[in-house]
XYZ file of C-alpha atoms in Angstrom:
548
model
C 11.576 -27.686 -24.570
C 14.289 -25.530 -23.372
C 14.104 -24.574 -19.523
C 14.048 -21.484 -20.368
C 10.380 -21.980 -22.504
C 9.087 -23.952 -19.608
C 9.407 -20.949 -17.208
C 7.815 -18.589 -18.887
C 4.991 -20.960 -20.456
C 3.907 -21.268 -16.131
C 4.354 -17.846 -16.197
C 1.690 -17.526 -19.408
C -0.106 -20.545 -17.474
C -0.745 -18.376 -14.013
C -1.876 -15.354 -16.146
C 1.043 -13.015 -15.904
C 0.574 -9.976 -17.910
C 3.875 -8.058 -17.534
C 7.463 -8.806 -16.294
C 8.982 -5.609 -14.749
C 12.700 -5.488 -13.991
C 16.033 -5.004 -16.266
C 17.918 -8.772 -17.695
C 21.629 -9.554 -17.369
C 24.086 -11.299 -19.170
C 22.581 -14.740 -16.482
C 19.047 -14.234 -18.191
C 19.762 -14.110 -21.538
C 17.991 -17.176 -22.405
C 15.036 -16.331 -20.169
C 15.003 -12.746 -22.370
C 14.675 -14.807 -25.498
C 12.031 -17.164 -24.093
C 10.318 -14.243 -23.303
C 10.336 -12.518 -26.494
C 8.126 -14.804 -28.155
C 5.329 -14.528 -25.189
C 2.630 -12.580 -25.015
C 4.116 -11.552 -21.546
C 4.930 -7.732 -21.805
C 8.465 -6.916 -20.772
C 8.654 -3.072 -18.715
C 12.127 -2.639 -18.968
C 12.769 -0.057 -15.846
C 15.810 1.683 -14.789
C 16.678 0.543 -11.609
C 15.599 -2.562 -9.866
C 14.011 -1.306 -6.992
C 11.357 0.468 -9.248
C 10.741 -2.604 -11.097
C 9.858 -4.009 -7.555
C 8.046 -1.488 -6.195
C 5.740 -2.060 -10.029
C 5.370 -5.637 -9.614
C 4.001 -5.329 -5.575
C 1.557 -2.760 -6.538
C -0.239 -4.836 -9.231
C 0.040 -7.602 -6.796
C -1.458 -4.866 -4.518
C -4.366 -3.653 -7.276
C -4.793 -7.156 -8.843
C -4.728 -10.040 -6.439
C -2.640 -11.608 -9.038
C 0.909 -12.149 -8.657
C 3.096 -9.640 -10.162
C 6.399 -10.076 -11.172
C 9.994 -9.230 -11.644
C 13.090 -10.046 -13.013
C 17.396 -8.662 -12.001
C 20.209 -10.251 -12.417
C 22.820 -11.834 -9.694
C 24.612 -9.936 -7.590
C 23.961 -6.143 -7.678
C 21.018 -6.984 -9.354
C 19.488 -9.251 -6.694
C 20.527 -6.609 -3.901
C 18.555 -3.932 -5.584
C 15.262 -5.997 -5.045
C 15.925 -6.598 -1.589
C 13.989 -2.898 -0.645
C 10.947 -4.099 -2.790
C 10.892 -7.303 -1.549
C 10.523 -6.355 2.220
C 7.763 -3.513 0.520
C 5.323 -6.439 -0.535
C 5.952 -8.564 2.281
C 5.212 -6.562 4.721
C 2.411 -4.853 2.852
C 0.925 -7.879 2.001
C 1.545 -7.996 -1.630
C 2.093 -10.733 -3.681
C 5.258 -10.501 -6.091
C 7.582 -12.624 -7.252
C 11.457 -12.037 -7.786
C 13.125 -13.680 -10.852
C 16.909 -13.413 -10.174
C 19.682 -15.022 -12.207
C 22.607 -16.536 -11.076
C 25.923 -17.723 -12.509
C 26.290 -21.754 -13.661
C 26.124 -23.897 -10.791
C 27.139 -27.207 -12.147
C 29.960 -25.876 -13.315
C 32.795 -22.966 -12.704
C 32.391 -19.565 -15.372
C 34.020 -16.819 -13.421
C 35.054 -18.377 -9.720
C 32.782 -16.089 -7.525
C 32.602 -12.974 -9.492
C 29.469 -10.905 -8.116
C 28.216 -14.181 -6.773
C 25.807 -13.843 -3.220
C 23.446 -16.431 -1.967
C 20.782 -14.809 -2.956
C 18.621 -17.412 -1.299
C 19.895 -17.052 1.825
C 19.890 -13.063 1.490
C 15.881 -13.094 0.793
C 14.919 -16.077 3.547
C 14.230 -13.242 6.425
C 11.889 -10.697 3.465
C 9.823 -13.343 1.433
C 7.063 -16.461 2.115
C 9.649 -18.611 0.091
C 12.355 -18.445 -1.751
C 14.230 -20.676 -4.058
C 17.107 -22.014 -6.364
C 16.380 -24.478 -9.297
C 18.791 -26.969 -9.606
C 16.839 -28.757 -12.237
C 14.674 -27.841 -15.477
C 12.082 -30.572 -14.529
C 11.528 -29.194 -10.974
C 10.873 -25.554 -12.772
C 6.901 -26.641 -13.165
C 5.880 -27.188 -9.526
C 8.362 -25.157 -8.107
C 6.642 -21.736 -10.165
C 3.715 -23.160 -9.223
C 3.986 -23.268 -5.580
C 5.705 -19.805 -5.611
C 2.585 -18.717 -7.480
C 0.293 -20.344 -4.727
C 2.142 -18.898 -1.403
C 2.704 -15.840 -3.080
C -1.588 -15.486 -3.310
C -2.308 -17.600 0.121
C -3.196 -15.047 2.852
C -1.642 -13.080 3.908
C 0.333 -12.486 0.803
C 3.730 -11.659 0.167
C 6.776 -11.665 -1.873
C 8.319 -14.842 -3.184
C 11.796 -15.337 -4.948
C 12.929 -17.758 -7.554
C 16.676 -17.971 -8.269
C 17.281 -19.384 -12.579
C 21.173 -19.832 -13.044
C 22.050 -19.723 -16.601
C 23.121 -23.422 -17.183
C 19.379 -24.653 -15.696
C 17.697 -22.193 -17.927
C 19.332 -23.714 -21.072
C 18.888 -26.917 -20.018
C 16.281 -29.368 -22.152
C 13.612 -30.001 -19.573
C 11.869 -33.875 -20.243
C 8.734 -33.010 -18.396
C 7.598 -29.586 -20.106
C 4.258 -29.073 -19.006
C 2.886 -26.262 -16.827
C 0.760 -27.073 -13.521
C -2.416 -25.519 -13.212
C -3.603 -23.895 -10.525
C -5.835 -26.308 -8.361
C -9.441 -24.747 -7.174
C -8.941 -23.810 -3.022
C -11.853 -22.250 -0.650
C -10.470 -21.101 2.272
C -11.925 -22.361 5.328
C -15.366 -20.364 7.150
C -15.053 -19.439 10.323
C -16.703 -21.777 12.989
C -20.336 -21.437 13.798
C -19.707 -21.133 17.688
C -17.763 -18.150 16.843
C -19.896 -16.455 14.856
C -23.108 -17.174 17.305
C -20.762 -15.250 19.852
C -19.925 -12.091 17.816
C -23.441 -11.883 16.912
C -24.627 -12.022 20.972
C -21.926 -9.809 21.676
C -22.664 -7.234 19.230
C -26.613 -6.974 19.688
C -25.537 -6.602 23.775
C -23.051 -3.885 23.224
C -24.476 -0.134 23.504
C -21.864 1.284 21.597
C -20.008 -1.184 18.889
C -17.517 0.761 16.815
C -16.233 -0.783 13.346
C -12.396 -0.860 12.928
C -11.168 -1.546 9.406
C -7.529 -2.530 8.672
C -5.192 -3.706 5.886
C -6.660 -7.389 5.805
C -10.288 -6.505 4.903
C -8.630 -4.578 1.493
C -10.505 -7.519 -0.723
C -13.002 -6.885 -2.981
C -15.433 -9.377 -1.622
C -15.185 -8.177 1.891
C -15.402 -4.571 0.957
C -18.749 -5.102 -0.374
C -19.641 -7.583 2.833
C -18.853 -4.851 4.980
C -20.259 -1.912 3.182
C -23.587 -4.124 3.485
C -23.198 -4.783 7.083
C -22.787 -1.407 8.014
C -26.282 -0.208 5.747
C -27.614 -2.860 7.562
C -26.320 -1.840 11.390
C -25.594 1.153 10.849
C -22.562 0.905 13.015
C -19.993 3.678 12.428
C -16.448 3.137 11.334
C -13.001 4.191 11.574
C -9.870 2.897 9.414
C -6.340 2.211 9.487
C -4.277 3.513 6.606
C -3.984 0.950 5.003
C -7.438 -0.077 5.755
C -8.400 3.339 3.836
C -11.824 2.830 1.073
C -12.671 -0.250 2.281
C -15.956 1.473 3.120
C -16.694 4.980 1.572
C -15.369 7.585 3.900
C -17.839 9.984 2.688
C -20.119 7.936 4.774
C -21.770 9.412 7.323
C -20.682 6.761 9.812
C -17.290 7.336 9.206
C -15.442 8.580 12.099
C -12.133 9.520 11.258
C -8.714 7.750 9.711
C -5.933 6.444 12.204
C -2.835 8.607 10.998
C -1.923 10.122 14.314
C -1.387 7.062 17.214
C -3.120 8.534 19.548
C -4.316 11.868 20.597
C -6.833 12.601 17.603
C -10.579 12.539 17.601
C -10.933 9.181 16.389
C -9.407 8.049 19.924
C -12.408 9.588 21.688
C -14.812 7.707 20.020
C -12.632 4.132 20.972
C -13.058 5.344 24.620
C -16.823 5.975 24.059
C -17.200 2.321 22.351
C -17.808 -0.802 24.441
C -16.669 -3.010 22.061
C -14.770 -3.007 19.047
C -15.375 -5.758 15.729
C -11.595 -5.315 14.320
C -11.746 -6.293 11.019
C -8.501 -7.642 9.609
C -6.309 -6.340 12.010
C -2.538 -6.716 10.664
C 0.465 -6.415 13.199
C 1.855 -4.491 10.913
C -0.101 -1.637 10.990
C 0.330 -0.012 14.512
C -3.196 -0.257 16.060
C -5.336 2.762 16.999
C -6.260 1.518 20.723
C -4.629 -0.533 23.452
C -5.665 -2.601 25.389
C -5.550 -3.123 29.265
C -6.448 -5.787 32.010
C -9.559 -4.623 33.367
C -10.687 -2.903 30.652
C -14.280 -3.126 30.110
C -14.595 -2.638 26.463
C -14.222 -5.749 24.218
C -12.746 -6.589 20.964
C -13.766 -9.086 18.130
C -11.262 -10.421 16.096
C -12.150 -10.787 12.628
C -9.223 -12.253 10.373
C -8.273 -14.854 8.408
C -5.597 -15.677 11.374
C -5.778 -15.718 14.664
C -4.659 -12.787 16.846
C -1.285 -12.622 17.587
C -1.659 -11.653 21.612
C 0.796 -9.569 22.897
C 0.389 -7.257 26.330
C -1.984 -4.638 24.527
C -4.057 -6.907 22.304
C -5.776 -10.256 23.879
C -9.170 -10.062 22.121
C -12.130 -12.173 23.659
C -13.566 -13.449 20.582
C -11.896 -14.536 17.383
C -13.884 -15.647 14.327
C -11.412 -16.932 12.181
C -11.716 -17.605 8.891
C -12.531 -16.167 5.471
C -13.147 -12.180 6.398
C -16.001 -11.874 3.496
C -17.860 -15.017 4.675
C -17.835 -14.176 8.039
C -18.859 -10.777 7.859
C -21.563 -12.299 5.550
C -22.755 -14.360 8.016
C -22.929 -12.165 11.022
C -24.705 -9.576 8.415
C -27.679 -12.755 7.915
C -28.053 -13.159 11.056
C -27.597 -9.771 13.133
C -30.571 -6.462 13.090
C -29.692 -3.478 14.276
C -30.668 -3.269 18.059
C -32.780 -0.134 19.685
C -30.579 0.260 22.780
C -27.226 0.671 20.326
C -26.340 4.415 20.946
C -24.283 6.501 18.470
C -24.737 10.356 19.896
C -21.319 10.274 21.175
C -19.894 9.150 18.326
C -21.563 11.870 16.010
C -20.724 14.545 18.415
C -17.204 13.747 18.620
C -17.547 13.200 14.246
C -19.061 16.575 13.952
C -16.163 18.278 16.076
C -13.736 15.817 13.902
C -14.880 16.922 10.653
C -14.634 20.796 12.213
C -11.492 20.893 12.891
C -10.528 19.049 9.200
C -12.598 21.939 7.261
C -10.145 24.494 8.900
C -7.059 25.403 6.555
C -8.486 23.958 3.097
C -9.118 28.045 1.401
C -5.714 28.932 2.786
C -4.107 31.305 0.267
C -0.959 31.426 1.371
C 2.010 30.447 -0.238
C 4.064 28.383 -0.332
C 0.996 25.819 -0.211
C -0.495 24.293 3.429
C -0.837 21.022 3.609
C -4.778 21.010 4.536
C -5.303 23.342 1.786
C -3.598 20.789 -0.596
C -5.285 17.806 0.304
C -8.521 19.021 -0.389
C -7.206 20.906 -3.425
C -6.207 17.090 -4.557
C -9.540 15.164 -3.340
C -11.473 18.147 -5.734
C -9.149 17.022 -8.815
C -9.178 13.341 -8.394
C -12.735 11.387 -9.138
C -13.959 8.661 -6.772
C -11.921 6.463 -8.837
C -8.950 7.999 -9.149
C -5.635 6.675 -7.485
C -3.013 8.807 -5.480
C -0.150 6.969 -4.955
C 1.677 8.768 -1.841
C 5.553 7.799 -1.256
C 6.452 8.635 2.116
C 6.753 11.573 4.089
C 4.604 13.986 6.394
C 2.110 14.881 3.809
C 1.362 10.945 3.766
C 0.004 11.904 7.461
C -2.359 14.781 5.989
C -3.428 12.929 3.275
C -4.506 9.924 5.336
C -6.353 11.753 7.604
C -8.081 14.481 5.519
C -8.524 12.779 2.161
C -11.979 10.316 2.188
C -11.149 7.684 -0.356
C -14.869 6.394 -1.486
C -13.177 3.463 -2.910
C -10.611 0.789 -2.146
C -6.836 1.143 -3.316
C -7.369 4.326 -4.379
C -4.787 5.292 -1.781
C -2.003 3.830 -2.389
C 0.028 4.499 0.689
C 2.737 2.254 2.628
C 2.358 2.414 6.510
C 4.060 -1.300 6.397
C 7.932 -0.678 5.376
C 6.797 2.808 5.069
C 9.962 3.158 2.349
C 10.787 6.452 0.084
C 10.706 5.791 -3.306
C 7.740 4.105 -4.231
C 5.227 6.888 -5.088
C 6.371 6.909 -7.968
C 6.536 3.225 -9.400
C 3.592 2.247 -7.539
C 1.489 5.303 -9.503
C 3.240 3.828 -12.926
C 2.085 0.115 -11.399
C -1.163 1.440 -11.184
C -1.667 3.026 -14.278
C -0.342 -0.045 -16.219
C -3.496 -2.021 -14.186
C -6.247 0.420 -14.645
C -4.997 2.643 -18.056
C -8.211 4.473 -17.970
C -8.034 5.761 -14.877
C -6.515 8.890 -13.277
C -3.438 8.558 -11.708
C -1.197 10.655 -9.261
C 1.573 10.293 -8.125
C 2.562 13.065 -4.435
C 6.240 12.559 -3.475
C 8.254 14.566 -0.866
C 11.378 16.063 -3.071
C 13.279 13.217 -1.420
C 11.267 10.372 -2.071
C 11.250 11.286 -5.992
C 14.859 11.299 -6.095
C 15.026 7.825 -5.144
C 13.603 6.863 -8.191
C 13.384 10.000 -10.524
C 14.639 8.144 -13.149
C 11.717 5.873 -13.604
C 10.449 9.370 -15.599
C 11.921 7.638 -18.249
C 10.325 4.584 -18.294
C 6.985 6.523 -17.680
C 7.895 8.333 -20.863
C 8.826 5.684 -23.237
C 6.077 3.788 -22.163
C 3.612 6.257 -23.260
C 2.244 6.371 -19.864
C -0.488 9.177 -18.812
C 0.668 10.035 -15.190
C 1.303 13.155 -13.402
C 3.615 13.402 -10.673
C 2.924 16.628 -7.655
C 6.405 17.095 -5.595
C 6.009 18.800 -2.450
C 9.608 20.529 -1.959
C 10.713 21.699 1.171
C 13.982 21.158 0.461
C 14.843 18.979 3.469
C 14.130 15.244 4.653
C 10.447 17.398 6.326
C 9.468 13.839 8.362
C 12.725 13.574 10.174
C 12.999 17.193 10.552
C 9.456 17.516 11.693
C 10.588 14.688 14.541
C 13.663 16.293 15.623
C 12.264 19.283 15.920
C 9.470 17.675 18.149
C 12.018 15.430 20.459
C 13.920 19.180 20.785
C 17.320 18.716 19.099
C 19.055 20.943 16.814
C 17.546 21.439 13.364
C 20.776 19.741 11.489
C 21.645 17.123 8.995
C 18.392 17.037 7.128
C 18.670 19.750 4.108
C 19.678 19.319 0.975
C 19.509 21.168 -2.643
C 17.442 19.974 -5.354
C 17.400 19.860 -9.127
C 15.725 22.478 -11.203
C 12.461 19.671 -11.254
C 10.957 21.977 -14.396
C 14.341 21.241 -16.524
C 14.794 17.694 -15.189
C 11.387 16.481 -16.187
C 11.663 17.912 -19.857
C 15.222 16.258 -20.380
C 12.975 13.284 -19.676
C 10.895 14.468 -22.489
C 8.163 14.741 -19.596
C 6.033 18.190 -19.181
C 7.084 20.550 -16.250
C 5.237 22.675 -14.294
C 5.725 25.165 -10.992
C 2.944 26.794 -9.577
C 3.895 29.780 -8.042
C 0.608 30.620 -5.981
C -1.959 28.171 -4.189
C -4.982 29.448 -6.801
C -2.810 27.697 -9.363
C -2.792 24.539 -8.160
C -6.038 22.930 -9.029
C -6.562 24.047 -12.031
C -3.499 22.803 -13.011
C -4.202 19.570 -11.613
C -7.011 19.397 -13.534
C -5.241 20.194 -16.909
C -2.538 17.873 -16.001
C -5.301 15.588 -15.700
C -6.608 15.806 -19.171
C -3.370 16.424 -21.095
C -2.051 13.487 -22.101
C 1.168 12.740 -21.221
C 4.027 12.455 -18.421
C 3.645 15.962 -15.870
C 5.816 16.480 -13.015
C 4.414 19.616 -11.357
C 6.811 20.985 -8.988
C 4.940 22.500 -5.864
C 6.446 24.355 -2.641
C 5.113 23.153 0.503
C 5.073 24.617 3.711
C 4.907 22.518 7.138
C 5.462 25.430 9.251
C 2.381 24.067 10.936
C 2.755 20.586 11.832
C 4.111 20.771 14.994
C 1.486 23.150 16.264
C -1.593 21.462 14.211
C -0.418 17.685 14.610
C 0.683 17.488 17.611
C -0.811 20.221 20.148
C -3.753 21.589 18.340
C -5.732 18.257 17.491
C -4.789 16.734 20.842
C -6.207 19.400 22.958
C -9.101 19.983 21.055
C -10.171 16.484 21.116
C -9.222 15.980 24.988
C -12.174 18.928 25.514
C -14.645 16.634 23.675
């Protein structure tokens, strides 16, 4: 069997579904190998949005999702997307090609060590040397890619290897692994420490985003009844339409949410990632304690030095501490509720805004009335990404698709096409700043000649609003951060998508709605204005939450 074959019959043996990426001249024979699977090649048009694909249904899935570039230029267009799923947790894997390495085609024409280059971005990365090492070494990408906490892995195929006659041509299969439960001792302690507490708060971050702990923890907290806050990456874990749920950690500090962690006296954090800035400090002396929950241990620094860690798998130990815990009489929420009540106050306050060009608060809950429980937003980033985490209750896991990790422009977009090619029956939508979409606009096209039933909001301001929004705050100049835009209408229909521009606030929802039913690519084209931010964001919220 050619080498070529081998690779993509692992490929077929770990249950890949699609390949996203665009082939060079080095993976011409992995192209025709490929031809004659079952695998689904989504030729994109530019690597980074095959990237950005392949991490979000790593992201959706659990499953490792893949993609494929050439050498060179090729290779240094996945770098972006590679640092996306690694530091978000996703597992992907890179395909690159590379020139023949056993002997000399073009001296180093648009040759890099692309292994070196993706070392500091991925769990492992790799060249084969050898069509009988191709077996185990897919297999082992496969398996670190999927190990917690996941992440991106790279595998480097030069064209002599791939048309190379590998001897040993059969696939591994995937052996059957249980991660390890946390120790008893350390669940007998979080148990005692959480019927002693009088006011044990619930903080859920990107490592409890697994299906099995999601419905762990939605049973522990029927069965406590201990209210909840999230990270943003941590959003949908548990329904935020709950009425435990006390707010969404956007803002660092400053917001409601913060009051309630200085009313708590101890805190269960439930797959806290470094990544994610946390919502509270901590301090020597401080008399409020904090449970680690995670598959790791903590990783102590001066603000986090937890007193308990239960390490292990998240969903078994929150299962255990759920047999064995009842919810105690002396466990006192009124704070919590008060300081909810004034939270949700203050979010009810802009959403019947007329005005126009649109408010932000106005179009988040235009957005949450349009999309059904189930229904994904996939948010690139900007400042709307704020609003949208803070004011939009997800009642279900990954259906916010936001990146507080890299935090990178340019993935709204992919990751919403990602996410429709995972769930095909499911709405979709896609809300990009205007200079996020132009990082990838032209994945429109792949949308479109897919077939693909997305709609795409842009929320123009004409300007990089994020930075602008910061410099305005740290009192420089307003300069540098403007910039003219395409006539979005006219672009999307040379992409044989649908265009549409709203020219009042009224028209947005329904239009959302239609967009939602109409089958089809639509790119709706929406004004925004953040006049507000400064004043809501930053003084407003903070100094109505201090008087709590």
């Amino acid at each position: 069997m050619k080498a070529s074959d081998l690779f993509v019959k692992c490929l077929e043996e770990e249950g890949v579904e699609y390949v996203f990426g665009i082939p060079g001249e080095e993976n011409l024979d992995f192209l025709d190998s490929l031809s004659r699977s079952p695998i689904e090649l989504v030729l994109t048009r530019h690597e980074q949005g095959a990237g950005f694909m392949a991490a979000t249904y790593g992201r959706l899935t659990g499953k490792t999702g893949v993609c494929l570039s050439t050498l060179g230029p090729g290779a240094t267009n996945l770098v972006t997307a590679a640092a996306y799923a690694q530091l978000g947790g996703m597992p992907m894997m890179m395909i690159t090609g590379q020139k023949p390495v056993k002997r000399s085609k073009q001296g180093r024409f648009q040759i890099l060590d692309v292994v070196e280059m993706m070392k500091p971005i991925t769990k492992y990365t790799h060249q084969i040397v050898s069509a009988d090492n191709i077996a185990c070494r897919v297999r082992e990408a496969f398996r670190l890619a999927e190990e917690e906490r996941p992440g991106a892995v790279h595998l480097e195929l030069p064209e002599d290897v791939a048309a190379e006659i590998a001897v040993d041509a059969t696939p591994l299969k995937a052996s059957v692994v249980r991660r390890p439960v946390a120790e008893e001792k350390a669940i007998a302690r979080a148990v005692e420490m959480i019927s002693a507490a009088k006011s044990p708060l619930l903080l859920v971050g990107a490592g409890a985003n697994r299906k099995l702990t999601c419905r762990m923890l939605k049973r522990f907290v029927e069965k406590t009844g201990i209210p909840f806050i999230s990270t943003q990456m941590g959003k949908g874990v548990i329904d935020e339409h709950s009425d435990g749920f006390l707010g969404n950690a956007a803002l660092s500090d400053g917001d409601f949410l913060h009051r309630a962690i200085e009313a708590s006296d101890l805190i269960l954090n439930i797959g806290h990632d470094v990544i994610e800035k946390p919502p509270f400090f901590m301090r020597g002396g401080d008399t409020r304690e904090v449970i680690h929950i995670n598959f790791f241990t903590a990783v102590v620094d001066p603000v986090y030095f937890p007193q308990v860690e239960v390490v292990g798998d998240i969903a078994n130990s929150i299962w255990q501490i759920t047999e064995r815990i009842e919810a105690s009489s002396h466990w006192s929420f009124d704070r919590f509720m008060e300081i909810k009540k004034a939270g949700d106050d203050q979010m009810l306050e802009g959403r019947d805004d007329d005005s126009f060009p649109m408010k932000p608060q106005r179009l988040v809950a235009d957005v949450r009335k349009a999309m059904p429980d189930d229904g994904i937003i996939a948010l690139d980033n900007g400042v709307y990404k704020i609003w949208f985490a803070r004011q939009y209750p997800a009642a279900q896991p990954n259906t916010v698709l936001l990146d507080n990790a890299l935090a990178t422009m340019g993935a709204g977009l992919p990751s919403a096409m990602g996410a429709k090619q995972v769930f095909p029956d499911r709405k979709v939508l896609a809300i990009c700043g205007d200079g996020g979409f132009m990082m990838n606009s032209q994945e429109l096209e792949t949308a479109v000649r897919m077939k693909l039933h997305v709609v795409v909001l842009i929320l123009r301001d004409d300007s990089y609003g994020m930075i602008r929004w910061k410099q305005a705050n740290m009192d420089f100049d307003d300069y540098g951060l403007t910039f003219g835009n395409p006539d979005f209408v006219k672009y999307a229909e040379s992409y044989g998508a649908v265009g549409h521009r709203p020219e009042s606030s009224e028209e947005v929802l329904p239009l959302l709605k239609r967009c939602q039913e109409e089958p089809g690519v639509h790119v709706i084209d929406l004004r925004i204005d953040y006049s507000d931010n400064d004043r809501i964001l930053n003084n407003e919220i903070r100094e109505r939450s201090a008087k709590i």
